Amino acid sequence: DTAVSQTPKYLVTQMGNDKSIKCEQNLGHDTMYWYKQDSKKFLKIMFSYNNKELIINETVPNRFSPKSPDKAHLNLHINSLELGDSAVYFCASSQDFGQGSGYTFGSGTRLTVV
Amino acid sequence: GENVEQHPSTLSVQEGDSAVIKCTYSDSASNYFPWYKQELGKRPQLIIDIRSNVGEKKDQRIAVTLNKTAKHFSLHITETQPEDSAVYFCAAGVFSGGYNKLIFGAGTRLAVHP
């Protein structure tokens, strides 16, 4: 039973389109994240939610809008997709945000904008 | 600002040799230092972590050391095997805006040759 699951695994779309990526965790964790991994493998935090509340927004363009309907789900909607949005997007969750703890990552969504 | 530097970016060793990856962090308040392994096309997975009140931690063939004064931490893999080939990321837990977040290094691509 997958702990952090993301859908879709692959997403190919044209510039200007709007797309969504979904993430669900069944670990009972309070905190969820979105990370972007570029072609050079660099992992950069985008957003973090703690118990459905946005707590980190790392100056991501407002074309990216996260939504957390409950603490087990964190979705990412992207408007007006651009070529530079092509990357692998990882969802992650952690238990103890205040103390610092390890993340469990989802399997990633490879987004290709053409 | 918050920064984690990781070296080397690529590392090639013969099977059975040891591999060492080094990281430095900028925020002296960082208190949590995990290491992740990412195999090709897979998600990053936590392999070992260390907290700031500990200087060294070992788990079978992998060990992590932390020097808080110098703001350095390192991953040591002994008796390397071909299945150790992957990208390894260090990270530092940084306290910002009332919450901890992980800042990742740029990654080290380790190749273990039989």
PDB file of C-alpha atoms in Angstrom:
ATOM      1  CA  ASP A   1       0.000   0.000   0.000  1.00  0.00           C
ATOM      2  CA  THR A   2       1.746   3.177  -1.245  1.00  0.00           C
ATOM      3  CA  ALA A   3       2.448   5.693   1.530  1.00  0.00           C
ATOM      4  CA  VAL A   4       2.533   8.840  -0.640  1.00  0.00           C
ATOM      5  CA  SER A   5       0.887   8.526  -4.021  1.00  0.00           C
ATOM      6  CA  GLN A   6       0.853  11.039  -6.842  1.00  0.00           C
ATOM      7  CA  THR A   7      -1.136  11.126 -10.057  1.00  0.00           C
ATOM      8  CA  PRO A   8      -0.465  11.292 -12.873  1.00  0.00           C
ATOM      9  CA  LYS A   9       3.043   9.853 -13.165  1.00  0.00           C
ATOM     10  CA  TYR A  10       3.600  11.484 -16.544  1.00  0.00           C
ATOM     11  CA  LEU A  11       2.009  14.615 -17.977  1.00  0.00           C
ATOM     12  CA  VAL A  12       2.700  16.003 -21.446  1.00  0.00           C
ATOM     13  CA  THR A  13       0.885  19.178 -22.375  1.00  0.00           C
ATOM     14  CA  GLN A  14       1.092  22.257 -24.554  1.00  0.00           C
ATOM     15  CA  MET A  15       2.135  25.723 -23.451  1.00  0.00           C
ATOM     16  CA  GLY A  16      -0.715  27.791 -22.133  1.00  0.00           C
ATOM     17  CA  ASN A  17      -2.733  24.852 -20.827  1.00  0.00           C
ATOM     18  CA  ASP A  18      -3.862  24.375 -17.227  1.00  0.00           C
ATOM     19  CA  LYS A  19      -3.108  21.115 -15.428  1.00  0.00           C
ATOM     20  CA  SER A  20      -3.396  19.567 -11.971  1.00  0.00           C
ATOM     21  CA  ILE A  21      -1.332  17.039 -10.036  1.00  0.00           C
ATOM     22  CA  LYS A  22      -2.841  15.174  -7.107  1.00  0.00           C
ATOM     23  CA  CYS A  23      -1.146  13.827  -3.992  1.00  0.00           C
ATOM     24  CA  GLU A  24      -2.422  11.682  -1.157  1.00  0.00           C
ATOM     25  CA  GLN A  25      -0.657  10.257   1.892  1.00  0.00           C
ATOM     26  CA  ASN A  26      -1.905   7.503   4.171  1.00  0.00           C
ATOM     27  CA  LEU A  27       0.787   7.889   6.838  1.00  0.00           C
ATOM     28  CA  GLY A  28      -1.247  10.144   9.104  1.00  0.00           C
ATOM     29  CA  HIS A  29       1.359  12.895   8.718  1.00  0.00           C
ATOM     30  CA  ASP A  30       0.399  16.477   9.477  1.00  0.00           C
ATOM     31  CA  THR A  31       2.649  18.195   6.946  1.00  0.00           C
ATOM     32  CA  MET A  32       2.814  17.913   3.161  1.00  0.00           C
ATOM     33  CA  TYR A  33       5.082  19.532   0.599  1.00  0.00           C
ATOM     34  CA  TRP A  34       5.611  20.119  -3.082  1.00  0.00           C
ATOM     35  CA  TYR A  35       9.150  20.042  -4.423  1.00  0.00           C
ATOM     36  CA  LYS A  36      10.337  20.725  -7.962  1.00  0.00           C
ATOM     37  CA  GLN A  37      13.284  18.767  -9.370  1.00  0.00           C
ATOM     38  CA  ASP A  38      14.806  20.332 -12.454  1.00  0.00           C
ATOM     39  CA  SER A  39      16.865  18.684 -15.189  1.00  0.00           C
ATOM     40  CA  LYS A  40      20.016  19.043 -13.086  1.00  0.00           C
ATOM     41  CA  LYS A  41      18.335  17.081 -10.292  1.00  0.00           C
ATOM     42  CA  PHE A  42      18.175  20.063  -7.941  1.00  0.00           C
ATOM     43  CA  LEU A  43      15.329  19.684  -5.396  1.00  0.00           C
ATOM     44  CA  LYS A  44      13.665  22.966  -4.512  1.00  0.00           C
ATOM     45  CA  ILE A  45      10.796  23.431  -2.092  1.00  0.00           C
ATOM     46  CA  MET A  46       7.721  25.140  -3.490  1.00  0.00           C
ATOM     47  CA  PHE A  47       4.996  24.875  -0.865  1.00  0.00           C
ATOM     48  CA  SER A  48       4.259  23.322   2.483  1.00  0.00           C
ATOM     49  CA  TYR A  49       0.952  22.758   4.249  1.00  0.00           C
ATOM     50  CA  ASN A  50       0.487  21.839   7.890  1.00  0.00           C
ATOM     51  CA  ASN A  51      -2.958  20.549   8.771  1.00  0.00           C
ATOM     52  CA  LYS A  52      -4.460  22.159   5.652  1.00  0.00           C
ATOM     53  CA  GLU A  53      -2.824  25.508   6.360  1.00  0.00           C
ATOM     54  CA  LEU A  54      -0.269  27.011   3.963  1.00  0.00           C
ATOM     55  CA  ILE A  55       2.937  27.645   5.898  1.00  0.00           C
ATOM     56  CA  ILE A  56       5.627  27.870   3.250  1.00  0.00           C
ATOM     57  CA  ASN A  57       5.387  29.568  -0.127  1.00  0.00           C
ATOM     58  CA  GLU A  58       8.811  29.893  -1.683  1.00  0.00           C
ATOM     59  CA  THR A  59       8.159  32.782  -4.073  1.00  0.00           C
ATOM     60  CA  VAL A  60       6.618  30.487  -6.621  1.00  0.00           C
ATOM     61  CA  PRO A  61       4.783  32.231  -9.519  1.00  0.00           C
ATOM     62  CA  ASN A  62       1.102  32.652  -8.741  1.00  0.00           C
ATOM     63  CA  ARG A  63       0.317  30.456 -11.737  1.00  0.00           C
ATOM     64  CA  PHE A  64       0.958  27.656  -9.241  1.00  0.00           C
ATOM     65  CA  SER A  65      -1.858  27.213  -6.748  1.00  0.00           C
ATOM     66  CA  PRO A  66      -1.757  24.462  -4.135  1.00  0.00           C
ATOM     67  CA  LYS A  67      -4.920  23.227  -2.451  1.00  0.00           C
ATOM     68  CA  SER A  68      -5.268  21.022   0.602  1.00  0.00           C
ATOM     69  CA  PRO A  69      -8.845  19.823   1.159  1.00  0.00           C
ATOM     70  CA  ASP A  70      -7.703  17.809   4.180  1.00  0.00           C
ATOM     71  CA  LYS A  71      -4.402  16.932   5.786  1.00  0.00           C
ATOM     72  CA  ALA A  72      -4.072  13.736   3.730  1.00  0.00           C
ATOM     73  CA  HIS A  73      -4.303  15.505   0.366  1.00  0.00           C
ATOM     74  CA  LEU A  74      -2.294  18.239  -1.298  1.00  0.00           C
ATOM     75  CA  ASN A  75      -2.971  19.053  -4.916  1.00  0.00           C
ATOM     76  CA  LEU A  76      -1.105  21.387  -7.252  1.00  0.00           C
ATOM     77  CA  HIS A  77      -2.820  23.313 -10.007  1.00  0.00           C
ATOM     78  CA  ILE A  78      -0.762  25.087 -12.644  1.00  0.00           C
ATOM     79  CA  ASN A  79      -2.232  27.728 -14.941  1.00  0.00           C
ATOM     80  CA  SER A  80      -0.857  28.931 -18.277  1.00  0.00           C
ATOM     81  CA  LEU A  81       1.928  26.371 -18.411  1.00  0.00           C
ATOM     82  CA  GLU A  82       5.320  27.530 -19.698  1.00  0.00           C
ATOM     83  CA  LEU A  83       8.267  25.609 -21.142  1.00  0.00           C
ATOM     84  CA  GLY A  84      10.261  26.315 -17.973  1.00  0.00           C
ATOM     85  CA  ASP A  85       7.701  24.456 -15.886  1.00  0.00           C
ATOM     86  CA  SER A  86       8.966  21.182 -17.331  1.00  0.00           C
ATOM     87  CA  ALA A  87      10.399  19.218 -14.405  1.00  0.00           C
ATOM     88  CA  VAL A  88       9.624  16.373 -12.039  1.00  0.00           C
ATOM     89  CA  TYR A  89       7.306  17.449  -9.234  1.00  0.00           C
ATOM     90  CA  PHE A  90       7.520  15.514  -5.984  1.00  0.00           C
ATOM     91  CA  CYS A  91       4.976  15.515  -3.235  1.00  0.00           C
ATOM     92  CA  ALA A  92       6.233  14.609   0.251  1.00  0.00           C
ATOM     93  CA  SER A  93       4.936  14.334   3.785  1.00  0.00           C
ATOM     94  CA  SER A  94       6.474  14.399   7.259  1.00  0.00           C
ATOM     95  CA  GLN A  95       5.266  13.775  10.777  1.00  0.00           C
ATOM     96  CA  ASP A  96       7.044  16.201  13.039  1.00  0.00           C
ATOM     97  CA  PHE A  97       7.457  19.482  11.258  1.00  0.00           C
ATOM     98  CA  GLY A  98       8.400  21.540  14.235  1.00  0.00           C
ATOM     99  CA  GLN A  99      11.331  19.357  15.257  1.00  0.00           C
ATOM    100  CA  GLY A 100      12.500  18.462  11.809  1.00  0.00           C
ATOM    101  CA  SER A 101      11.989  14.958  10.519  1.00  0.00           C
ATOM    102  CA  GLY A 102      12.508  12.887   7.424  1.00  0.00           C
ATOM    103  CA  TYR A 103      10.244  13.243   4.454  1.00  0.00           C
ATOM    104  CA  THR A 104       8.489  10.431   2.627  1.00  0.00           C
ATOM    105  CA  PHE A 105       8.371  11.293  -1.058  1.00  0.00           C
ATOM    106  CA  GLY A 106       5.820  10.325  -3.655  1.00  0.00           C
ATOM    107  CA  SER A 107       6.958   8.713  -6.890  1.00  0.00           C
ATOM    108  CA  GLY A 108       6.978  12.014  -8.750  1.00  0.00           C
ATOM    109  CA  THR A 109       5.126  13.508 -11.704  1.00  0.00           C
ATOM    110  CA  ARG A 110       7.209  14.171 -14.792  1.00  0.00           C
ATOM    111  CA  LEU A 111       5.690  17.243 -16.444  1.00  0.00           C
ATOM    112  CA  THR A 112       6.731  18.034 -20.003  1.00  0.00           C
ATOM    113  CA  VAL A 113       5.499  21.255 -21.573  1.00  0.00           C
ATOM    114  CA  VAL A 114       5.814  21.391 -25.360  1.00  0.00           C
TER     115      VAL A 114
ATOM    116  CA  GLY B   1      20.420  33.080   3.034  1.00  0.00           C
ATOM    117  CA  GLU B   2      19.800  29.430   3.672  1.00  0.00           C
ATOM    118  CA  ASN B   3      22.153  27.285   1.639  1.00  0.00           C
ATOM    119  CA  VAL B   4      23.516  23.742   1.567  1.00  0.00           C
ATOM    120  CA  GLU B   5      26.577  23.012  -0.536  1.00  0.00           C
ATOM    121  CA  GLN B   6      27.390  19.441  -1.518  1.00  0.00           C
ATOM    122  CA  HIS B   7      30.599  17.981  -2.963  1.00  0.00           C
ATOM    123  CA  PRO B   8      31.560  16.305  -5.155  1.00  0.00           C
ATOM    124  CA  SER B   9      28.873  16.539  -7.827  1.00  0.00           C
ATOM    125  CA  THR B  10      29.999  13.220  -9.301  1.00  0.00           C
ATOM    126  CA  LEU B  11      31.933  10.369  -7.714  1.00  0.00           C
ATOM    127  CA  SER B  12      33.183   7.233  -9.359  1.00  0.00           C
ATOM    128  CA  VAL B  13      34.587   4.339  -7.296  1.00  0.00           C
ATOM    129  CA  GLN B  14      35.467   0.693  -7.737  1.00  0.00           C
ATOM    130  CA  GLU B  15      33.328  -1.914  -6.057  1.00  0.00           C
ATOM    131  CA  GLY B  16      34.564  -2.491  -2.527  1.00  0.00           C
ATOM    132  CA  ASP B  17      36.059   0.982  -2.135  1.00  0.00           C
ATOM    133  CA  SER B  18      34.702   3.617   0.225  1.00  0.00           C
ATOM    134  CA  ALA B  19      32.808   6.730  -0.872  1.00  0.00           C
ATOM    135  CA  VAL B  20      32.569  10.002   1.009  1.00  0.00           C
ATOM    136  CA  ILE B  21      30.202  12.866   0.246  1.00  0.00           C
ATOM    137  CA  LYS B  22      30.516  16.168   2.082  1.00  0.00           C
ATOM    138  CA  CYS B  23      28.048  18.951   2.790  1.00  0.00           C
ATOM    139  CA  THR B  24      28.221  22.336   4.447  1.00  0.00           C
ATOM    140  CA  TYR B  25      25.304  24.415   5.649  1.00  0.00           C
ATOM    141  CA  SER B  26      24.929  28.118   6.302  1.00  0.00           C
ATOM    142  CA  ASP B  27      22.290  28.368   9.055  1.00  0.00           C
ATOM    143  CA  SER B  28      23.892  27.657  12.415  1.00  0.00           C
ATOM    144  CA  ALA B  29      20.426  26.987  13.871  1.00  0.00           C
ATOM    145  CA  SER B  30      19.972  23.915  11.629  1.00  0.00           C
ATOM    146  CA  ASN B  31      19.270  20.901  13.816  1.00  0.00           C
ATOM    147  CA  TYR B  32      18.429  17.980  11.542  1.00  0.00           C
ATOM    148  CA  PHE B  33      20.493  16.472   8.716  1.00  0.00           C
ATOM    149  CA  PRO B  34      19.030  13.681   6.593  1.00  0.00           C
ATOM    150  CA  TRP B  35      20.526  11.931   3.576  1.00  0.00           C
ATOM    151  CA  TYR B  36      18.473  10.706   0.644  1.00  0.00           C
ATOM    152  CA  LYS B  37      19.249   8.222  -2.119  1.00  0.00           C
ATOM    153  CA  GLN B  38      17.557   8.618  -5.488  1.00  0.00           C
ATOM    154  CA  GLU B  39      17.893   5.820  -8.025  1.00  0.00           C
ATOM    155  CA  LEU B  40      17.272   6.558 -11.696  1.00  0.00           C
ATOM    156  CA  GLY B  41      13.631   7.380 -12.294  1.00  0.00           C
ATOM    157  CA  LYS B  42      12.690   6.760  -8.661  1.00  0.00           C
ATOM    158  CA  ARG B  43      11.769   8.870  -5.686  1.00  0.00           C
ATOM    159  CA  PRO B  44      14.319  10.135  -3.129  1.00  0.00           C
ATOM    160  CA  GLN B  45      14.395   7.792  -0.150  1.00  0.00           C
ATOM    161  CA  LEU B  46      15.708   8.528   3.318  1.00  0.00           C
ATOM    162  CA  ILE B  47      18.718   6.341   4.100  1.00  0.00           C
ATOM    163  CA  ILE B  48      20.084   7.866   7.309  1.00  0.00           C
ATOM    164  CA  ASP B  49      19.713  11.025   9.365  1.00  0.00           C
ATOM    165  CA  ILE B  50      21.425  12.726  12.285  1.00  0.00           C
ATOM    166  CA  ARG B  51      20.371  15.372  14.758  1.00  0.00           C
ATOM    167  CA  SER B  52      22.500  18.188  16.066  1.00  0.00           C
ATOM    168  CA  ASN B  53      23.017  16.612  19.493  1.00  0.00           C
ATOM    169  CA  VAL B  54      24.852  13.641  17.948  1.00  0.00           C
ATOM    170  CA  GLY B  55      28.271  13.622  16.285  1.00  0.00           C
ATOM    171  CA  GLU B  56      28.129  10.326  14.442  1.00  0.00           C
ATOM    172  CA  LYS B  57      25.597   7.675  13.470  1.00  0.00           C
ATOM    173  CA  LYS B  58      26.131   4.361  11.740  1.00  0.00           C
ATOM    174  CA  ASP B  59      23.831   1.893  10.014  1.00  0.00           C
ATOM    175  CA  GLN B  60      25.611  -1.132   8.543  1.00  0.00           C
ATOM    176  CA  ARG B  61      27.726   0.132   5.636  1.00  0.00           C
ATOM    177  CA  ILE B  62      26.661   3.763   5.868  1.00  0.00           C
ATOM    178  CA  ALA B  63      27.613   6.359   8.458  1.00  0.00           C
ATOM    179  CA  VAL B  64      27.069  10.060   8.876  1.00  0.00           C
ATOM    180  CA  THR B  65      29.261  12.487  10.818  1.00  0.00           C
ATOM    181  CA  LEU B  66      28.403  15.994  11.932  1.00  0.00           C
ATOM    182  CA  ASN B  67      30.714  18.835  12.921  1.00  0.00           C
ATOM    183  CA  LYS B  68      28.474  21.610  14.221  1.00  0.00           C
ATOM    184  CA  THR B  69      31.312  24.041  14.832  1.00  0.00           C
ATOM    185  CA  ALA B  70      32.441  23.853  11.226  1.00  0.00           C
ATOM    186  CA  LYS B  71      28.882  23.373   9.925  1.00  0.00           C
ATOM    187  CA  HIS B  72      29.957  20.260   8.011  1.00  0.00           C
ATOM    188  CA  PHE B  73      28.357  16.859   7.723  1.00  0.00           C
ATOM    189  CA  SER B  74      29.405  13.872   5.661  1.00  0.00           C
ATOM    190  CA  LEU B  75      28.094  10.559   4.374  1.00  0.00           C
ATOM    191  CA  HIS B  76      30.450   7.581   4.367  1.00  0.00           C
ATOM    192  CA  ILE B  77      29.673   4.402   2.447  1.00  0.00           C
ATOM    193  CA  THR B  78      32.044   1.479   2.985  1.00  0.00           C
ATOM    194  CA  GLU B  79      32.456  -1.653   0.849  1.00  0.00           C
ATOM    195  CA  THR B  80      30.501  -0.059  -1.985  1.00  0.00           C
ATOM    196  CA  GLN B  81      28.408  -2.262  -4.244  1.00  0.00           C
ATOM    197  CA  PRO B  82      27.002  -1.605  -7.737  1.00  0.00           C
ATOM    198  CA  GLU B  83      23.520  -1.190  -6.234  1.00  0.00           C
ATOM    199  CA  ASP B  84      24.824   1.829  -4.297  1.00  0.00           C
ATOM    200  CA  SER B  85      24.973   3.683  -7.638  1.00  0.00           C
ATOM    201  CA  ALA B  86      22.471   6.566  -7.402  1.00  0.00           C
ATOM    202  CA  VAL B  87      22.199  10.285  -6.743  1.00  0.00           C
ATOM    203  CA  TYR B  88      22.651  11.144  -3.070  1.00  0.00           C
ATOM    204  CA  PHE B  89      21.249  14.313  -1.524  1.00  0.00           C
ATOM    205  CA  CYS B  90      22.126  15.851   1.802  1.00  0.00           C
ATOM    206  CA  ALA B  91      19.725  18.255   3.474  1.00  0.00           C
ATOM    207  CA  ALA B  92      19.611  20.555   6.470  1.00  0.00           C
ATOM    208  CA  GLY B  93      16.557  21.314   8.583  1.00  0.00           C
ATOM    209  CA  VAL B  94      16.276  25.094   8.742  1.00  0.00           C
ATOM    210  CA  PHE B  95      13.985  26.960  11.118  1.00  0.00           C
ATOM    211  CA  SER B  96      12.237  29.701   9.172  1.00  0.00           C
ATOM    212  CA  GLY B  97       9.000  31.577   9.704  1.00  0.00           C
ATOM    213  CA  GLY B  98       8.184  29.512  12.781  1.00  0.00           C
ATOM    214  CA  TYR B  99       8.604  26.185  11.039  1.00  0.00           C
ATOM    215  CA  ASN B 100      11.318  23.819   9.939  1.00  0.00           C
ATOM    216  CA  LYS B 101      11.949  23.113   6.285  1.00  0.00           C
ATOM    217  CA  LEU B 102      14.548  20.996   4.525  1.00  0.00           C
ATOM    218  CA  ILE B 103      17.055  22.681   2.244  1.00  0.00           C
ATOM    219  CA  PHE B 104      18.662  20.168  -0.102  1.00  0.00           C
ATOM    220  CA  GLY B 105      22.162  20.072  -1.511  1.00  0.00           C
ATOM    221  CA  ALA B 106      22.578  19.840  -5.283  1.00  0.00           C
ATOM    222  CA  GLY B 107      23.200  16.078  -5.198  1.00  0.00           C
ATOM    223  CA  THR B 108      26.133  13.724  -5.840  1.00  0.00           C
ATOM    224  CA  ARG B 109      25.948  11.189  -8.612  1.00  0.00           C
ATOM    225  CA  LEU B 110      27.750   8.076  -7.334  1.00  0.00           C
ATOM    226  CA  ALA B 111      28.808   5.388  -9.792  1.00  0.00           C
ATOM    227  CA  VAL B 112      30.157   2.102  -8.411  1.00  0.00           C
ATOM    228  CA  HIS B 113      31.978   0.055 -11.039  1.00  0.00           C
ATOM    229  CA  PRO B 114      32.193  -3.735 -10.717  1.00  0.00           C
TER     230      PRO B 114
END
